[in-house]
Amino acid sequence: MISKVLIANRGEIALRVLRACKELGIATVAVHSTADADAMHVRLADESVCIGPPPSRDSYLNIHQIVAACEITGADAVHPGYGFLSENAKFAEILDAHGITFIGPTAEHIRLMGDKITAKQTAQELGIPVVPGSEGEVKPENALEIARKIGFPVLIKATAGGGGRGMKVARTEEDLEVAVATARTEAAAAFGNDAVYMEKFLGHPRHIEVQIVGDGAGNAIHLGERDCSLQRRHQKVWEEANSPALNVEQRMKIGQICADAMKKMKYRGAGTIEFLYEDGEFYFIEMNTRLQVEHPITEAITGIDLVHEQIRVASGAGLSVTQDQIEFSGHAIECRINAEDPRTFVPSPGTITHFHAPGGLGVRVDSGAYQGYRIPPYYDSLIGKLIVHGRTRVECMMRLRRVLDEFVIDGIKTTLPLFQELIANQDIANGDYDIHWLENYLAKTSV
Ligand code: MV4
C-alpha cells in the first residue's frame, strides 16, 4: 500500500503525477526550490516542502533534502517524474534503505540500462534486435579491426553516454583514429568515463520507441510505439503514436518482443525501449527506465493511465490490464511547447501575460503554466504539452490545426509557431520524415 507520494519533480510532470495520485485517493507532497514557490503543483498538492535554492543540484537533485522531506511529511513513496533523479540508481537505493518506495524500477535495472554497453548486451540476450557492432568496449588499438568487420561507415559512442553526446562518425578507415580519440576525450569530459563502443552507422533512420510496463514478478505488457523522429539537437519536438511508418503486424511483433524481454528480466515499472528503424528493420539503441515526456500519446491511443500503472506495480498491486485487453484506437500527436524562440530555440523565460489553453474533443493540455506565471530561468524550457487525438491520422492532424489556432500564450516566445508550419508541410502530412528531417527543414527555411 502507498498512502502518501512525494513528487520529486517540478513543472508539468509534477502536476501530471499529482493528478494520478488524486484519482487513486493517495495524498501528495510537493517539493520545490525557492524559484518555484508559486508553481501550480505546489498549490495543488496536499502539502509542500521547500527543499533549497534555485540551482537543481541544490534542490531537485539534492537526495538528502528529498529524503528529509519524506521523513518530515511521512511520505511512504516517491515518484521521480522524468529527468532529475528518475534514473539515479543511488537514489533508488537510498530510498529503499529508508523504507520508502521508489516508484520505478530496481536500482539494479536502472544501473544495467544506464551503461549503454551492458544495456545493449542485455537487450541482445533477451532477444531484442540490436545494431550490429562491437562486442563491448573498443580500445584504440582494436578499433580498425572491429570497424573492418562491421563495415564503414561506423559510429563511435560513449558507454556512459546517451542523448547523442560523445558520438563520432567514421566514414572511412582514414577517419577512424581521430573519431575514436575525439569520442574518448569527449566522453571523459562529459561523463568522467572514456569507454567507447562501435556500431554500424545508420544514415537515415526513424526513432521509434516501444512503451512497456512490468510488474516485477514476470508479467509485462507493451503499449505500442511512438515515433519521435522529429527532433532538433536530440530534443524531441513532435511525437506521434502510432508511427506513420509501421503497420499493425510490425507493431505487434516488435511490441511482443519487448514485452517478452521485460518478462524475462522481471522488469518493474514503466520503461521505453528505443530503436532506430531503417529499411524495415528495428535496431535497439537504448532503454529508458522512467516515464517519458511523450507518454500521453500512448495514453491517448490505449486509454491506459501510465502513472496509475506505475503506482500499482510499485505498491505490488500488479498491472490493471493484460496484453489481450489492450486496444489501440486512433492516432495521437504531441507538440512540445517550450518557452523558446521557435527558430533558434534560444530560451525565453519571463512572465506569461495571457494564457488560454484550447479544449474540445480529443484535446489534452499538460501544463503548469497560467496567466501571470513567471517562468524561472533555471530549468528546462518545456512549459507544456499539447496532445491531440483523432480516430485517424488525418483527423488528428485536422484537429491539431484547429487547436493550434486557439492556443494563446503571450508575453514570452514559444515553439507554437513552429507547429503551425509543420502542420502545413507536405512531408509531415505524408508522415514522410526521418531523424534528420527537422534539422534539414530548419536549415533550408532559415532567414
Ligand atoms: C545512432 C545513429 C545512427 N546509427 N546509432 C543519437 C542519440 C542516441 N540515443 C543514439 N543516437 C543515434 N544513434 C547508429 N548506429 C543516429 C543517432 C542519432 C539520433 C537517434 C535518435 C534520434 C535522433 C538522432 C539524431 C542524430 C543521431
XYZ file of C-alpha atoms and ligand atoms in Angstrom:
474
model
C 0.000 0.000 0.000
C 1.110 3.510 -0.832
C -0.729 6.233 1.071
C 1.330 9.377 0.522
C 3.503 10.154 -2.507
C 6.235 12.770 -2.566
C 6.682 14.109 -6.098
C 10.382 14.767 -6.618
C 9.964 16.971 -9.657
C 8.531 20.248 -10.954
C 6.562 21.712 -13.852
C 4.047 19.848 -15.966
C 5.212 16.381 -14.901
C 4.788 17.160 -11.196
C 1.218 18.175 -11.989
C 0.713 15.058 -14.114
C 1.809 12.749 -11.279
C -0.248 14.706 -8.757
C -3.385 14.188 -10.864
C -2.866 10.420 -10.898
C -2.337 10.318 -7.124
C -5.522 12.286 -6.516
C -7.522 9.925 -8.707
C -6.173 6.978 -6.714
C -7.005 8.618 -3.377
C -3.337 8.970 -2.458
C -2.115 12.030 -0.511
C 0.521 14.199 -2.212
C 3.602 16.126 -1.154
C 5.171 18.680 -3.483
C 8.785 19.695 -3.118
C 10.069 22.881 -4.686
C 13.015 25.224 -4.931
C 12.677 28.853 -3.845
C 12.218 29.729 -7.535
C 9.103 27.521 -7.770
C 7.111 28.643 -4.717
C 4.289 29.882 -6.990
C 4.158 26.753 -9.157
C 0.832 25.044 -9.852
C 1.898 21.657 -8.469
C 2.812 23.307 -5.166
C -0.611 24.932 -4.963
C -2.497 21.739 -5.756
C -0.555 19.316 -3.537
C -1.836 18.462 -0.072
C 1.473 19.556 1.442
C 4.636 21.173 0.174
C 8.229 21.452 1.315
C 10.805 23.973 0.105
C 13.990 21.951 -0.453
C 16.509 24.587 -1.438
C 17.712 27.389 -3.689
C 17.051 27.510 -7.476
C 20.001 25.505 -8.869
C 18.829 21.911 -9.474
C 21.829 20.354 -7.731
C 20.812 22.197 -4.538
C 17.105 21.334 -4.759
C 15.577 18.822 -7.199
C 18.818 16.819 -7.329
C 19.523 17.036 -3.605
C 18.856 13.485 -2.405
C 19.283 14.255 1.293
C 16.811 17.138 1.208
C 14.266 14.947 -0.569
C 14.671 12.076 1.894
C 14.320 14.586 4.746
C 11.122 15.924 3.169
C 9.765 12.345 3.109
C 10.593 11.874 6.794
C 9.038 15.193 7.800
C 5.799 14.623 5.895
C 5.556 10.855 6.366
C 5.505 10.178 2.623
C 5.881 6.429 2.033
C 6.716 6.645 -1.685
C 8.497 8.928 -4.154
C 7.623 9.489 -7.794
C 10.666 10.941 -9.575
C 8.937 12.066 -12.812
C 11.446 12.284 -15.688
C 14.904 13.867 -15.697
C 16.374 14.888 -12.318
C 16.663 11.734 -10.123
C 14.444 9.468 -12.232
C 17.312 7.288 -13.492
C 19.603 7.609 -10.492
C 20.267 4.126 -9.078
C 21.838 5.562 -5.917
C 18.621 7.493 -5.183
C 16.531 4.321 -5.552
C 18.900 2.529 -3.155
C 18.838 5.287 -0.547
C 15.036 5.403 -0.577
C 14.998 1.629 -0.217
C 17.323 1.845 2.796
C 14.890 4.318 4.370
C 11.894 2.074 3.767
C 10.474 4.488 1.194
C 9.075 3.049 -2.059
C 10.731 4.315 -5.237
C 8.049 4.423 -7.928
C 10.224 2.986 -10.660
C 12.453 0.007 -11.467
C 15.001 -1.627 -9.163
C 18.339 0.157 -8.698
C 19.953 -2.834 -10.402
C 17.867 -2.433 -13.572
C 18.441 1.333 -13.651
C 22.202 0.734 -13.470
C 22.122 -2.037 -16.085
C 20.371 0.193 -18.626
C 22.339 3.334 -17.693
C 25.505 1.758 -19.078
C 24.957 1.576 -22.838
C 27.192 -1.482 -23.352
C 25.541 -3.605 -20.656
C 22.139 -2.361 -21.840
C 22.840 -3.495 -25.384
C 24.275 -6.852 -24.287
C 21.239 -7.429 -22.072
C 18.838 -6.486 -24.860
C 20.548 -8.890 -27.241
C 20.460 -11.741 -24.705
C 16.750 -11.095 -24.214
C 16.054 -11.462 -27.939
C 15.769 -7.772 -28.888
C 17.355 -6.909 -32.263
C 20.384 -4.618 -31.832
C 22.576 -2.529 -34.151
C 25.484 -4.623 -35.476
C 28.628 -3.512 -33.680
C 31.481 -4.253 -31.316
C 31.045 -6.741 -28.509
C 31.568 -4.358 -25.630
C 34.239 -1.692 -25.273
C 36.528 -0.680 -28.141
C 40.152 0.221 -27.385
C 42.024 2.422 -29.909
C 44.381 -0.447 -30.805
C 41.481 -2.759 -31.779
C 39.336 -0.126 -33.496
C 40.424 -0.744 -37.101
C 39.957 -4.499 -36.956
C 36.482 -4.143 -35.424
C 35.439 -1.394 -37.866
C 36.500 -3.514 -40.865
C 34.388 -6.368 -39.559
C 31.339 -4.119 -39.075
C 31.896 -2.255 -42.342
C 32.119 1.513 -42.860
C 30.591 3.951 -42.038
C 30.767 3.265 -38.297
C 29.689 5.272 -35.262
C 31.722 5.595 -32.041
C 29.542 6.017 -28.927
C 30.268 6.662 -25.258
C 29.365 3.790 -22.892
C 28.186 6.280 -20.291
C 26.513 8.433 -22.954
C 23.010 8.963 -24.184
C 21.407 11.970 -25.725
C 23.954 11.879 -28.522
C 26.895 13.375 -26.632
C 30.286 11.918 -27.441
C 29.160 10.309 -30.733
C 31.527 10.384 -33.713
C 31.050 9.027 -37.241
C 33.957 7.479 -39.126
C 33.026 7.291 -42.809
C 36.280 5.699 -43.939
C 39.352 3.984 -42.465
C 41.173 7.329 -42.655
C 38.642 8.957 -40.255
C 38.780 6.215 -37.660
C 41.739 7.104 -35.464
C 40.598 10.705 -34.977
C 36.963 9.667 -34.428
C 37.888 7.193 -31.683
C 40.261 9.648 -29.986
C 37.754 12.535 -30.009
C 34.912 10.329 -28.835
C 37.060 9.148 -25.900
C 38.155 12.670 -24.972
C 34.582 13.994 -25.140
C 33.237 11.031 -23.173
C 35.845 11.549 -20.446
C 34.998 15.264 -20.216
C 31.207 14.782 -20.273
C 30.778 11.611 -18.202
C 34.087 11.026 -16.408
C 34.363 7.729 -18.295
C 36.259 7.418 -21.594
C 34.965 3.963 -22.563
C 33.517 3.822 -26.085
C 31.914 1.179 -28.297
C 31.264 0.938 -32.027
C 28.222 0.412 -34.222
C 27.277 0.299 -37.870
C 26.193 3.866 -38.719
C 22.606 4.104 -39.923
C 22.229 7.058 -42.271
C 18.508 7.827 -42.424
C 16.648 6.020 -39.645
C 13.468 6.888 -37.781
C 13.461 6.939 -33.993
C 10.760 4.543 -32.827
C 10.322 3.589 -29.171
C 8.154 0.919 -27.557
C 6.331 1.604 -24.277
C 6.375 -1.257 -21.796
C 5.225 -1.764 -18.217
C 6.269 -4.664 -16.000
C 5.056 -5.761 -12.568
C 8.429 -7.029 -11.290
C 7.055 -10.555 -10.965
C 7.411 -11.680 -14.577
C 4.352 -10.081 -16.144
C 4.793 -7.313 -18.683
C 2.771 -5.585 -21.381
C 3.595 -3.343 -24.325
C 1.507 -0.342 -25.306
C 2.690 0.039 -28.854
C 5.213 2.507 -30.165
C 5.843 6.216 -30.546
C 7.624 7.852 -33.455
C 9.946 10.533 -32.090
C 11.958 11.232 -35.226
C 11.118 14.947 -35.298
C 13.830 16.365 -33.073
C 16.491 19.039 -33.006
C 19.825 18.545 -31.269
C 18.444 15.452 -29.534
C 15.478 17.388 -28.154
C 12.207 15.888 -29.314
C 9.780 18.415 -30.739
C 6.793 16.417 -32.056
C 5.914 12.805 -31.322
C 3.212 10.549 -32.675
C 1.541 7.263 -31.872
C 1.313 5.119 -33.838
C 4.353 5.579 -36.038
C 3.249 6.504 -39.582
C 5.919 4.051 -40.797
C 4.569 0.831 -39.250
C 1.657 -1.482 -39.962
C -0.245 -3.494 -37.339
C 1.816 -6.650 -37.854
C 5.121 -4.828 -37.369
C 3.728 -3.031 -34.289
C 2.532 -6.196 -32.601
C 5.710 -8.086 -33.491
C 8.194 -5.577 -32.053
C 5.857 -4.919 -29.101
C 5.715 -8.619 -28.272
C 9.499 -8.934 -28.498
C 9.843 -6.088 -25.987
C 7.170 -7.394 -23.619
C 8.711 -10.886 -23.684
C 12.139 -9.419 -22.891
C 10.717 -7.481 -19.933
C 9.008 -10.638 -18.638
C 12.316 -12.496 -18.749
C 14.155 -9.832 -16.785
C 11.216 -9.348 -14.365
C 11.242 -5.637 -15.067
C 9.195 -3.481 -12.721
C 7.705 -0.147 -13.719
C 7.244 1.807 -16.926
C 10.033 1.812 -19.458
C 10.811 2.638 -23.054
C 12.843 0.560 -25.451
C 14.346 2.808 -28.111
C 15.041 1.689 -31.647
C 16.366 3.092 -34.834
C 14.181 1.882 -37.696
C 15.573 1.752 -41.207
C 14.567 -0.199 -44.309
C 12.018 -2.265 -42.404
C 14.393 -3.345 -39.604
C 14.484 -2.427 -35.920
C 17.777 -1.802 -34.132
C 17.830 -1.369 -30.337
C 19.860 1.635 -29.186
C 18.911 2.318 -25.545
C 16.357 1.671 -22.848
C 14.908 4.414 -20.633
C 13.886 3.203 -17.189
C 11.451 6.039 -16.490
C 8.188 7.624 -17.559
C 8.860 9.770 -20.626
C 7.747 13.257 -21.583
C 5.778 11.897 -24.547
C 3.866 9.200 -22.609
C 0.458 10.944 -23.072
C 0.196 9.984 -26.764
C 0.370 6.339 -25.707
C -2.296 7.016 -23.083
C -4.447 8.663 -25.757
C -4.446 5.642 -28.076
C -4.738 2.979 -25.340
C -6.860 4.697 -22.675
C -4.403 3.424 -20.056
C -3.064 5.821 -17.415
C 0.648 5.032 -17.215
C 1.163 6.767 -13.866
C -1.674 4.711 -12.362
C 0.118 1.599 -13.623
C 3.466 2.792 -12.217
C 1.925 3.313 -8.786
C 0.096 -0.026 -8.934
C 3.195 -2.051 -9.738
C 5.318 -0.131 -7.206
C 2.825 -0.993 -4.483
C 2.662 -4.653 -5.512
C -0.904 -4.444 -6.839
C 0.131 -5.631 -10.310
C -0.913 -4.399 -13.736
C -4.543 -3.389 -14.279
C -4.665 -4.980 -17.746
C -3.398 -7.989 -19.649
C -1.983 -7.691 -23.178
C -5.121 -9.035 -24.861
C -7.251 -6.373 -23.147
C -5.261 -3.547 -24.705
C -6.850 -1.961 -27.746
C -5.116 0.587 -29.916
C -7.502 3.257 -31.036
C -6.841 6.094 -33.457
C -3.844 8.379 -33.672
C -2.262 10.907 -31.297
C 0.294 13.696 -31.725
C 2.149 15.621 -29.045
C 3.645 19.070 -29.599
C 6.177 20.171 -27.006
C 5.559 23.771 -26.038
C 8.845 25.296 -24.979
C 9.480 28.827 -23.798
C 11.937 29.306 -26.650
C 12.356 31.174 -29.888
C 10.636 28.929 -32.488
C 13.555 29.177 -34.955
C 16.691 29.426 -32.821
C 15.352 27.535 -29.777
C 17.040 30.095 -27.521
C 15.229 30.032 -24.121
C 12.720 32.804 -23.479
C 11.914 32.917 -19.760
C 9.648 35.651 -18.397
C 6.062 36.321 -17.402
C 3.098 34.886 -19.279
C 0.733 37.821 -19.753
C -2.083 35.867 -21.425
C -2.709 32.141 -21.356
C -5.613 30.331 -22.920
C -5.489 26.598 -23.500
C -7.622 25.021 -26.227
C -10.256 22.396 -25.497
C -12.802 20.184 -27.198
C -12.928 16.518 -28.101
C -9.568 14.763 -28.321
C -7.547 17.584 -26.774
C -5.292 17.375 -23.730
C -3.018 20.097 -22.391
C -0.483 19.103 -19.730
C 0.967 22.305 -18.343
C 1.627 24.046 -15.067
C 1.549 27.443 -16.793
C -1.133 30.066 -16.144
C -1.764 33.742 -16.786
C 0.685 35.741 -14.665
C 3.040 32.773 -14.189
C 6.689 33.743 -14.270
C 8.874 31.106 -15.947
C 12.097 30.851 -13.947
C 15.320 30.811 -15.984
C 16.945 27.923 -14.090
C 15.292 24.876 -15.616
C 14.272 23.110 -18.809
C 12.189 25.340 -21.089
C 9.313 22.838 -21.537
C 6.240 24.663 -20.216
C 3.547 22.425 -21.564
C 2.489 19.715 -23.949
C -0.370 19.742 -26.388
C -1.735 16.276 -27.077
C -4.338 15.746 -29.777
C -6.162 12.513 -30.541
C -8.281 11.570 -33.550
C -9.787 8.386 -34.968
C -7.362 8.554 -37.879
C -4.084 10.373 -38.503
C -5.863 12.738 -40.876
C -8.495 13.581 -38.259
C -5.746 14.068 -35.678
C -3.869 16.484 -37.977
C -7.038 18.443 -38.808
C -7.792 18.712 -35.115
C -4.248 19.818 -34.346
C -4.528 22.615 -36.903
C -7.757 23.810 -35.283
C -6.285 23.589 -31.783
C -3.057 25.439 -32.626
C -5.160 28.394 -33.791
C -6.846 28.511 -30.375
C -3.793 28.322 -28.136
C -2.797 31.707 -26.705
C 0.454 32.197 -24.812
C 1.570 35.837 -24.703
C 4.466 37.605 -23.003
C 7.144 35.082 -23.967
C 8.279 33.325 -27.126
C 7.109 29.750 -27.581
C 7.531 26.952 -30.101
C 3.817 27.173 -31.084
C 4.525 28.981 -34.416
C 6.823 26.129 -35.483
C 3.915 23.701 -35.181
C 1.767 25.973 -37.377
C 4.478 25.492 -40.029
C 4.806 21.751 -39.542
C 1.074 21.127 -39.741
C 1.066 22.808 -43.186
C 4.022 20.815 -44.516
C 3.528 18.093 -47.123
C 6.197 15.708 -45.791
C 4.643 15.899 -42.326
C 1.188 15.357 -43.797
C 2.552 12.243 -45.515
C 4.370 11.050 -42.378
C 7.469 11.067 -44.549
C 10.354 12.071 -42.272
C 13.420 10.632 -40.524
C 15.620 11.775 -37.583
C 17.334 14.397 -39.774
C 14.202 15.894 -41.352
C 13.594 18.720 -38.858
C 17.168 19.981 -38.771
C 17.289 19.935 -42.568
C 13.968 21.778 -42.725
C 15.159 24.441 -40.266
C 18.412 24.936 -42.185
C 16.534 25.168 -45.514
C 13.911 27.640 -44.292
C 16.100 29.841 -42.054
C 16.114 33.555 -42.830
C 22.783 6.071 -33.936
C 22.573 6.750 -35.157
C 22.940 6.120 -36.324
N 23.498 4.888 -36.294
N 23.340 4.840 -33.958
C 21.684 9.662 -31.036
C 21.381 9.665 -29.580
C 21.486 8.271 -29.123
N 20.365 7.993 -28.290
C 21.532 7.419 -30.333
N 21.683 8.305 -31.448
C 21.922 7.844 -32.695
N 22.455 6.594 -32.751
C 23.694 4.283 -35.108
N 24.260 3.071 -35.079
C 21.989 8.019 -35.112
C 21.662 8.578 -33.872
C 21.015 9.872 -33.930
C 19.702 10.034 -33.463
C 18.965 8.996 -32.908
C 17.684 9.189 -32.462
C 17.089 10.431 -32.582
C 17.780 11.470 -33.126
C 19.094 11.299 -33.580
C 19.792 12.366 -34.139
C 21.067 12.187 -34.557
C 21.679 10.947 -34.453
